[in-house]
Short mmCIF file of C-alpha atoms and ligand atoms in Angstrom, two decimals:
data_model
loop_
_atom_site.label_atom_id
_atom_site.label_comp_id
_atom_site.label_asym_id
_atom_site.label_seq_id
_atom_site.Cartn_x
_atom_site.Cartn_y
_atom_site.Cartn_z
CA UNK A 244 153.69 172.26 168.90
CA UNK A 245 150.99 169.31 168.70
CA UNK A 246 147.81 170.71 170.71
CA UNK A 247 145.01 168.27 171.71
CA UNK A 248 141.61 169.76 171.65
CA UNK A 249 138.97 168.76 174.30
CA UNK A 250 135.19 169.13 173.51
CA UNK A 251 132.93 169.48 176.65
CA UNK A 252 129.40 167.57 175.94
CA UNK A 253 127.23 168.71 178.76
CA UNK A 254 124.24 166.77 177.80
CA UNK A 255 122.57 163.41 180.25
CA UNK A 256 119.25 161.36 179.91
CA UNK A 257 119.53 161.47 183.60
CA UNK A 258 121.44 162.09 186.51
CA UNK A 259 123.68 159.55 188.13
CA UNK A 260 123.41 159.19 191.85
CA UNK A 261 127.02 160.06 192.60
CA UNK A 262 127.63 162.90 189.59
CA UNK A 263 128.87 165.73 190.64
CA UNK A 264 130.05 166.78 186.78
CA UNK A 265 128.86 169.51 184.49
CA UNK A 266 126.21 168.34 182.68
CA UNK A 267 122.42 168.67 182.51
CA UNK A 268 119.11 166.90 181.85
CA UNK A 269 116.02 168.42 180.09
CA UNK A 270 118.19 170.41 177.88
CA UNK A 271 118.67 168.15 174.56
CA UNK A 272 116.31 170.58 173.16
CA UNK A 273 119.53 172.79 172.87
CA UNK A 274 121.65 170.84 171.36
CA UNK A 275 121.38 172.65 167.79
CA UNK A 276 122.29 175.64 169.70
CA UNK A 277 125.14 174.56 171.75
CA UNK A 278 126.60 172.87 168.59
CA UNK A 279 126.45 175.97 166.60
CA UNK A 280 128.47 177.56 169.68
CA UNK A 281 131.15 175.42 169.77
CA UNK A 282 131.83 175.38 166.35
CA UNK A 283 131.91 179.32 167.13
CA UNK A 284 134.62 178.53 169.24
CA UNK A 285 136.44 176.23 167.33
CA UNK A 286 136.59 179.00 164.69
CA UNK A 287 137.98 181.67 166.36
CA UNK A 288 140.64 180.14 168.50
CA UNK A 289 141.54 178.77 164.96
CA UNK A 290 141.53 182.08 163.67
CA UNK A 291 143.71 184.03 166.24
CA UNK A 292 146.42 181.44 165.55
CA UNK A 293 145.82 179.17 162.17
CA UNK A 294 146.75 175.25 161.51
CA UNK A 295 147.85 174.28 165.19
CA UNK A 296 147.81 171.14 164.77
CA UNK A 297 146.44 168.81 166.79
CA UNK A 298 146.86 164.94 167.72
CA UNK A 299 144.43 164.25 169.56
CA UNK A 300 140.94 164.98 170.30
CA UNK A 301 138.52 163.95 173.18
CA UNK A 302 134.89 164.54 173.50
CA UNK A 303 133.74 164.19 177.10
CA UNK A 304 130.74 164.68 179.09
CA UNK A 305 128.36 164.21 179.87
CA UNK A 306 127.18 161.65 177.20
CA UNK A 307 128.32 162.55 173.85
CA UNK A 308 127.27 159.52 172.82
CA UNK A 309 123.76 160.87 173.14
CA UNK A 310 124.89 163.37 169.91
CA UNK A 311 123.93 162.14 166.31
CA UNK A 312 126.79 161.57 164.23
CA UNK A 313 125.41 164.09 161.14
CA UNK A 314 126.37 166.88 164.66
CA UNK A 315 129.83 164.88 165.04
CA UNK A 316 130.08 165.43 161.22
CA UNK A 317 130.01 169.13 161.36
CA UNK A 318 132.27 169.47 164.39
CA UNK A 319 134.86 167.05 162.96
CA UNK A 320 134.35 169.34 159.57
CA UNK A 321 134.69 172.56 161.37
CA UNK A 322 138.14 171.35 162.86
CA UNK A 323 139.27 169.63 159.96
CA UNK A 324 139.02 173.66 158.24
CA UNK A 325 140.53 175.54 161.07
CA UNK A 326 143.26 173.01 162.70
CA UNK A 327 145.76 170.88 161.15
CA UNK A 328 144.49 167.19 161.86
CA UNK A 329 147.36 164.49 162.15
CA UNK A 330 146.97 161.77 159.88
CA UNK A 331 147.08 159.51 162.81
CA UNK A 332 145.00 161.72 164.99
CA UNK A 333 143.66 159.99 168.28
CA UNK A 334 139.85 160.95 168.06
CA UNK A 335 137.79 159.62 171.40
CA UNK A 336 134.25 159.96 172.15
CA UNK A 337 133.07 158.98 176.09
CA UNK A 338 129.58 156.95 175.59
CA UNK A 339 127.07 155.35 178.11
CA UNK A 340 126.53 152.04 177.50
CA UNK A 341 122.63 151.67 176.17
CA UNK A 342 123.03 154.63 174.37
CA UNK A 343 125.41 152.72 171.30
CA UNK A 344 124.06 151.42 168.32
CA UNK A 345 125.21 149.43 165.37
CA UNK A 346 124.69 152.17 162.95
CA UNK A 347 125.84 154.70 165.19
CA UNK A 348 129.35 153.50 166.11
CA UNK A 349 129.58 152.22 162.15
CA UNK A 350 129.18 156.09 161.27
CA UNK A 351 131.37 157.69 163.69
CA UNK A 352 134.03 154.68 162.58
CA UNK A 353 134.07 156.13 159.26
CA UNK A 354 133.85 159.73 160.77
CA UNK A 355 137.45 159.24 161.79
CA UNK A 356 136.45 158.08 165.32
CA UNK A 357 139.07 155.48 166.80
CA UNK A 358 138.73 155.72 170.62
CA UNK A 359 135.72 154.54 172.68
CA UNK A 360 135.70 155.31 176.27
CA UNK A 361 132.60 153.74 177.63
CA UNK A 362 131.37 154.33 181.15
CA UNK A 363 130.78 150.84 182.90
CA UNK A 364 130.98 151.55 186.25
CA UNK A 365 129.93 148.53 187.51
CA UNK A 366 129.12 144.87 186.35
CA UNK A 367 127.44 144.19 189.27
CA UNK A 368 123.28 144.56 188.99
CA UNK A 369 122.49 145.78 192.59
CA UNK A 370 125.35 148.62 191.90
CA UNK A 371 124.10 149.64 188.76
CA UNK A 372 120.41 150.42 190.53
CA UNK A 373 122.24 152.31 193.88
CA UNK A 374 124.24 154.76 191.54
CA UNK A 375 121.45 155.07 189.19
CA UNK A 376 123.16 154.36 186.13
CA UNK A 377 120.76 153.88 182.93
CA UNK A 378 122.06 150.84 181.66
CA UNK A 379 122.07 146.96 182.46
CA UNK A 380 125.32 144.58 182.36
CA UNK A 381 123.39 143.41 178.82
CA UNK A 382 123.71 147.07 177.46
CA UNK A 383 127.46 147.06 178.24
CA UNK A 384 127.65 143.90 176.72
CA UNK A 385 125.93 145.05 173.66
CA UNK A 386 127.93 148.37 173.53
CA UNK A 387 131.46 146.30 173.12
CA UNK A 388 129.88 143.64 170.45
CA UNK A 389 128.77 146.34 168.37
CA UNK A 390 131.60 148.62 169.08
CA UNK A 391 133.95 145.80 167.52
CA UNK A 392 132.12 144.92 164.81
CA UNK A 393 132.09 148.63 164.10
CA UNK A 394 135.72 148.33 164.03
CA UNK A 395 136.64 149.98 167.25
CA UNK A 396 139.82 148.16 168.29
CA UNK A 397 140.54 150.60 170.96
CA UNK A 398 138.38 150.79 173.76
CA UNK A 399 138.39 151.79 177.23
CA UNK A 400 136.44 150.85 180.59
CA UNK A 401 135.21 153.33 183.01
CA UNK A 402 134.88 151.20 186.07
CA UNK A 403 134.26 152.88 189.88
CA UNK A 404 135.37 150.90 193.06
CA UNK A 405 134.91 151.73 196.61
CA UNK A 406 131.05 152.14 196.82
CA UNK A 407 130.01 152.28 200.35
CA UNK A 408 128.24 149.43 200.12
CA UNK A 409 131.13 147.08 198.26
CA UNK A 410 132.95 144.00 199.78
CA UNK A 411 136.27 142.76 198.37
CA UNK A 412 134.84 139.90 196.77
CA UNK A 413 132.11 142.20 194.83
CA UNK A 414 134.55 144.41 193.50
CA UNK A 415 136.64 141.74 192.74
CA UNK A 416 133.33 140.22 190.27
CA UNK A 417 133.56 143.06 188.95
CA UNK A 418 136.93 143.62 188.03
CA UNK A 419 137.03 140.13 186.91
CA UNK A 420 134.09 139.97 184.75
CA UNK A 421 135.88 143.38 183.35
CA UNK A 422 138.93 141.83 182.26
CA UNK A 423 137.03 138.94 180.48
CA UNK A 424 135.85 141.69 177.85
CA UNK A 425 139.25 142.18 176.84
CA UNK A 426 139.36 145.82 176.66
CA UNK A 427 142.89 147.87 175.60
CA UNK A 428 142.35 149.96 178.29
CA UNK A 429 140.82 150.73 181.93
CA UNK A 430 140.37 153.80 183.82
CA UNK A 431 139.53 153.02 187.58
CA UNK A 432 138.74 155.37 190.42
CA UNK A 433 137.74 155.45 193.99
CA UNK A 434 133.85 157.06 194.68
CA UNK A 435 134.51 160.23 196.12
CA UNK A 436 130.87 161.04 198.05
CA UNK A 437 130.13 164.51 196.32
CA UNK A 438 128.50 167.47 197.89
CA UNK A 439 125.23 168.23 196.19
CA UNK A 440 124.24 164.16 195.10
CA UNK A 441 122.02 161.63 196.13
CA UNK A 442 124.55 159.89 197.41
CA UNK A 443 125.83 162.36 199.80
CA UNK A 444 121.91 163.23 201.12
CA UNK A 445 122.11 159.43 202.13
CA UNK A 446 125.58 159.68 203.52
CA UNK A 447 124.14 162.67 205.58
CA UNK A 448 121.19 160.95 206.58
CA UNK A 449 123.43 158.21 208.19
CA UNK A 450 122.36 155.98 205.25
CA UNK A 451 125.29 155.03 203.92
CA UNK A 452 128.92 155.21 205.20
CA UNK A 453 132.27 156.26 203.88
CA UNK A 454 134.23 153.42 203.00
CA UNK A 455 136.61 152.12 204.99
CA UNK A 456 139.87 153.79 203.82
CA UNK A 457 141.93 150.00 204.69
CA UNK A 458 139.49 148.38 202.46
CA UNK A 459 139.27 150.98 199.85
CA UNK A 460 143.39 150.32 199.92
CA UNK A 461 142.89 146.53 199.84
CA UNK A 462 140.84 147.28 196.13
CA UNK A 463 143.35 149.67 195.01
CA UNK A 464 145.95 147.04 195.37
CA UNK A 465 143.72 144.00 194.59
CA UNK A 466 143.25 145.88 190.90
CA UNK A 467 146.59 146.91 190.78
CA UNK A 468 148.06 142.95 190.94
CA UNK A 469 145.04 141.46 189.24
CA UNK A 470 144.97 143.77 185.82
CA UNK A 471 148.97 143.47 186.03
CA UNK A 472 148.37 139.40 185.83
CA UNK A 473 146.32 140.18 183.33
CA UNK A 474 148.91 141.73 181.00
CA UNK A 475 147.62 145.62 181.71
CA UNK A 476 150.52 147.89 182.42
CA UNK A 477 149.37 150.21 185.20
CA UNK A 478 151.04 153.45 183.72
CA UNK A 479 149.04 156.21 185.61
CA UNK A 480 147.62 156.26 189.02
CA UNK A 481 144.16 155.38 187.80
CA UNK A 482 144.94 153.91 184.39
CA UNK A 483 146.08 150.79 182.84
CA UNK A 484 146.28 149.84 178.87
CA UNK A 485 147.95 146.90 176.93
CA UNK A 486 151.27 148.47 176.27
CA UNK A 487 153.99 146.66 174.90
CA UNK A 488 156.86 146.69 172.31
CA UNK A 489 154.28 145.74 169.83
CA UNK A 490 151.48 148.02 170.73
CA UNK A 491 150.23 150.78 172.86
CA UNK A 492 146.94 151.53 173.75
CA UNK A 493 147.78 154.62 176.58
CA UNK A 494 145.40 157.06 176.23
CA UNK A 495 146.98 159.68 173.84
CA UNK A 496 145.09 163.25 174.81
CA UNK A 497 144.86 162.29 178.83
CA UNK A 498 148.63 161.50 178.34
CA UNK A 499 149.05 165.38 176.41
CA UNK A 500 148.31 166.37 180.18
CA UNK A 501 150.20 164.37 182.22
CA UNK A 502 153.17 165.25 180.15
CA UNK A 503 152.66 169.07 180.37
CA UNK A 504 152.01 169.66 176.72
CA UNK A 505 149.22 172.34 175.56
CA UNK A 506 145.44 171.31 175.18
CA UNK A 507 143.00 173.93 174.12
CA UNK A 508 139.03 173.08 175.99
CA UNK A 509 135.86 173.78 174.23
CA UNK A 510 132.46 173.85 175.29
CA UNK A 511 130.61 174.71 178.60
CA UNK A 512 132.90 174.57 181.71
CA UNK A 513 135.89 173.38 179.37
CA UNK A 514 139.12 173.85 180.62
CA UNK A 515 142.78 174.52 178.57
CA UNK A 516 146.21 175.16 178.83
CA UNK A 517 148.52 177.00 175.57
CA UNK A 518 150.85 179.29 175.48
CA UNK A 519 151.34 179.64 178.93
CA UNK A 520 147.52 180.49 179.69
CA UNK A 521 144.58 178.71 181.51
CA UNK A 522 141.87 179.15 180.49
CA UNK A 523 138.39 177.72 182.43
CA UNK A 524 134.62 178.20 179.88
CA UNK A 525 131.95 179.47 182.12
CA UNK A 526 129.92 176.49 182.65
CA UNK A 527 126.39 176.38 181.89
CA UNK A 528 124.92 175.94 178.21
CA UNK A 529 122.50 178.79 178.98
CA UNK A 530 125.40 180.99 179.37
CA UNK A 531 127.66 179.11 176.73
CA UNK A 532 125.15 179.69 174.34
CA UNK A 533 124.78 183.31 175.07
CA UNK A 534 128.60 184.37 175.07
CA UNK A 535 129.21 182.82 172.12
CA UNK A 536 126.06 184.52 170.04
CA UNK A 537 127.62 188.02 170.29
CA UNK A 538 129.18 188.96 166.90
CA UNK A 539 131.61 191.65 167.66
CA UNK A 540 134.22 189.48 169.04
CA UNK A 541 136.23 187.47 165.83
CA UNK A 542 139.40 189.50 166.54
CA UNK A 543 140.34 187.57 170.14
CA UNK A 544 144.23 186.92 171.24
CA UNK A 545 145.13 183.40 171.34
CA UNK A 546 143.80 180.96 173.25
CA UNK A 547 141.08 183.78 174.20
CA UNK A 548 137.33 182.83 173.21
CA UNK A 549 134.29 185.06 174.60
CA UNK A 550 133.13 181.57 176.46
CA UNK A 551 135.61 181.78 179.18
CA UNK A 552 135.28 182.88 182.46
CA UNK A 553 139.37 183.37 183.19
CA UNK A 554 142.41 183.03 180.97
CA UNK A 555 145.23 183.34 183.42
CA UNK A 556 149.05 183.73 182.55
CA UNK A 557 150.45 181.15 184.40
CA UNK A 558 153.98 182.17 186.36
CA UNK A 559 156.82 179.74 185.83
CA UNK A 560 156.95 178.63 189.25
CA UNK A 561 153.44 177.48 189.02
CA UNK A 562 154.38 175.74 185.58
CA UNK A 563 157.19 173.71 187.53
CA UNK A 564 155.06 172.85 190.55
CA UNK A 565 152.01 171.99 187.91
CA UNK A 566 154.58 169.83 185.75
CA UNK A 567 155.76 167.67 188.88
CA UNK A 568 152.43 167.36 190.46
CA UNK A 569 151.19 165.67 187.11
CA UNK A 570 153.91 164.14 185.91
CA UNK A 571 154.42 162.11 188.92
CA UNK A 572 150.74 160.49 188.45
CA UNK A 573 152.88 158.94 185.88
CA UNK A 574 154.05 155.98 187.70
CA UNK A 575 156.43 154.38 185.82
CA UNK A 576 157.18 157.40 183.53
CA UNK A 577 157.42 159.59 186.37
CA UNK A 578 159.24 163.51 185.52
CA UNK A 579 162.02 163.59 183.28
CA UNK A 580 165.18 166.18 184.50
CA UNK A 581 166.49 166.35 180.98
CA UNK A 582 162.67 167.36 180.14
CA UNK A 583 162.44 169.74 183.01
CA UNK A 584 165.59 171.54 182.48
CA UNK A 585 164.94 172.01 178.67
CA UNK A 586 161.44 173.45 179.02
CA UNK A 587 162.41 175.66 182.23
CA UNK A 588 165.77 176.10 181.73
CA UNK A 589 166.93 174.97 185.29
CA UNK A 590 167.27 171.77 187.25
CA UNK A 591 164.75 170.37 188.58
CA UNK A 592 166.56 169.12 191.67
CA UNK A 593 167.37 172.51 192.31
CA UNK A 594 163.95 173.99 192.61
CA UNK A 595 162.53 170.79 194.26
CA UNK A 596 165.70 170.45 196.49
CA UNK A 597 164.19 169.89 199.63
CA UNK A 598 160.58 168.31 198.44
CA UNK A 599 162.25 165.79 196.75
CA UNK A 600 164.74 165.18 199.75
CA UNK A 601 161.91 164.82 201.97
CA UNK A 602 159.71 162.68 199.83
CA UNK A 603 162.96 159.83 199.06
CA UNK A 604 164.25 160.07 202.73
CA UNK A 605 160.04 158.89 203.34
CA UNK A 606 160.10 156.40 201.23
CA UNK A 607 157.24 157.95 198.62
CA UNK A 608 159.38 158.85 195.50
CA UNK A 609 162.65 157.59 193.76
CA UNK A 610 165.19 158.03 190.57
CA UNK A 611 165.24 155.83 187.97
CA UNK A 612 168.52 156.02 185.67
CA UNK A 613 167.17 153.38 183.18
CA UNK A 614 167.63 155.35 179.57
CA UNK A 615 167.63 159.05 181.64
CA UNK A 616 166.96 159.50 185.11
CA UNK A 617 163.64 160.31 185.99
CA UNK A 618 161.77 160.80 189.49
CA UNK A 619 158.67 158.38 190.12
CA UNK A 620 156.64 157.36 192.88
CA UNK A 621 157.72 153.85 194.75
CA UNK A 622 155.18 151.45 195.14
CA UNK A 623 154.56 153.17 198.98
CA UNK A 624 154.11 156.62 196.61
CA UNK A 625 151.50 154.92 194.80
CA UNK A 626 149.26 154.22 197.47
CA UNK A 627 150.35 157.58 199.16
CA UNK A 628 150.19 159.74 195.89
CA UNK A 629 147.90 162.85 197.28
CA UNK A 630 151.15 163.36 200.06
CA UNK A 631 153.41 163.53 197.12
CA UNK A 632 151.47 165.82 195.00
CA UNK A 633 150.27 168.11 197.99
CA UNK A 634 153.85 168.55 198.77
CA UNK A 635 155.20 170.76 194.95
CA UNK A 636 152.25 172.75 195.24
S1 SF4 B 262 126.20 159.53 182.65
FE1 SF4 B 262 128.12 160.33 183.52
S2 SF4 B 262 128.01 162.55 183.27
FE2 SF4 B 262 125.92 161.73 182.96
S3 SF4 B 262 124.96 161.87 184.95
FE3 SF4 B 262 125.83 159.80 184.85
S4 SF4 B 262 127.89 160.00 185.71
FE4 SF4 B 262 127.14 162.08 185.27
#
């Protein structure tokens, strides 16, 4: 079966106000190193079960931008030898803006590289500064000229809404000035305040506030009917891509999870799912480095690597709950009986019985019978989606 692969870069200039993910500063200086490891691990999951092949592959961070492409070279060279690559393999790399050049995204171009997800954030100055981000509205600018002259003719926006200190109307500037850079694709969240950040020491200190959750609604919605009259089809909670009969600019590996299908996660704190297993990486590159330097471990069972921390057979009736919970964040797709029942071998209405009763009798889900009948959230679902996927756990 078509695996995707995910690559975990845990590698920042700097740390962003609000991050919460697992990456580091001061530590490019172990980048050689950390390669090395992951093409370790690239090489014996390869080895415990030759040419998977894979479709798609995604390196995220952290800033893997921040990697030179002779490093991307190796990878790509390592998996190219141990995996079979699809001819029309979706390869996407996440990059700051500011840290793009001409060159750079001309090399990875020819590398094979045909995805750019670039964390914007924000087009709004005074945001930028509050989350700390390293980068002006220029640099973003910049990044997408160069990125199409590269030839990238696939790119995607990172954008954030709901800061505490955001109005309608700035958000809105935002989206707006967004939309004018014509990119195939936009992934949009709400700020959760993490534990641990700047941005929660503030919110502690009576700083800053939550945002009001009516408002944060209000921008939900407002980016919902503005990036629909702006020809983006709003196919998972918190993406949208020009997709049409003639094209279709979804993102490929993100969609590899929504849909159930097996992913395999390399690199510090990576996670994966094959053959029935999850597996979680331990997560710093200290550690990283040092699991995967042992030499007595080549002979591993599949999707085992010495990097992780857990690799957990997952019961069926987690599978099922896992499948619905995801699929559903799928809102027009939604979960597909004739899909459930062939990979479980039951009905889906059976083991759901009552959660799906519930959830139509409130209003939050619904069957579609277009081509085969599916369940999906109604537009109330949408807005309500954590209450639909809190209750198939
Ligand atoms: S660039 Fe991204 S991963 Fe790095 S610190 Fe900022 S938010 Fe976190």
């Amino acid at each position: 079966m078509n695996h995707s692969l995910y690559i975990h870069i845990p590698f920042c200039r700097h740390r962003c106000h609000y991050c919460d993910f697992n990456t580091y500063t001061g530590q490019i200086g172990s980048i050689p190193a950390y390669v090395e490891a992951l093409i370790s691990e690239l090489r014996i999951v390869s080895l415990a079960k030759p040419d998977i092949p894979i479709h798609t592959i995604y390196f995220g961070g952290g800033t893997p931008s921040l990697i030179p492409v002779s490093i991307y070279e190796e990878i790509i060279s390592a998996i190219k030898a141990g995996f079979m690559l699809g001819s029309d393999c979706e390869i996407s790399l996440e990059a700051n803006p500011g840290t793009l050049k001409k060159e750079y995204l001309h090399r990875l171009v020819g590398l094979g590289f045909n995805r750019l997800s670039i964390g914007v954030q924000s087009l709004d100055p005074f945001d930028l500064v509050r989350l700390d981000r390293i980068h002006s509205i220029w640099d973003v600018l910049e990044s997408i000229h160069h990125a199409r002259l590269a030839g990238f003719d696939n790119i995607n926006l990172d954008l954030i809404f709901g800061l505490p200190w955001q109005d309608l109307e700035t958000w809105k500037k935002t989206l707006l000035r967004a939309i004018d850079l014509s990119p195939e694709h936009f992934s949009i969240y709400s700020l959760i305040i993490e534990p641990g950040t700047p941005l929660f020491n503030w919110y502690q200190r009576g700083l800053i506030k939550q945002q009001d959750q009516d408002l944060e609604a209000d921008m939900y919605e407002l980016t919902i009917d503005t990036l629909k009259g702006s020809g983006y089809e709003h196919y998972e909670i918190s993406n949208w891509a020009k997709y049409d009969q003639n094209w279709d600019f979804r993102c490929r590996h993100n969609l590899q999870y929504w849909l159930g299908y097996p992913y395999l996660g390399i690199g510090a704190g990576a996670h994966g799912f094959s053959d029935g297993f999850r597996t979680v990486n331990t997560l710093t590159i200290h550690d990283y480095i040092k699991r995967m330097s042992q030499d007595d471990f080549l002979q591993m069972p599949f999707p085992g690597t010495p990097a992780q921390i857990s690799m957990d057979a997952i019961d069926i009736k987690t599978q099922m709950s896992d499948f619905m919970m995801v699929g559903l964040r799928l809102v027009k797709e939604g979960v597909s009986e004739a899909r459930f029942r062939k990979l479980f071998g039951r009905s889906m209405t059976e083991i759901f019985s009552q959660e799906i009763t519930t959830l139509t009798r409130q209003g939050l889900i619904e069957w579609s019978e277009a081509e085969e009948r599916k369940l999906h959230l109604t537009k109330r679902g949408v807005f309500l989606a954590n209450r639909v996927f809190m209750a198939f756990v």
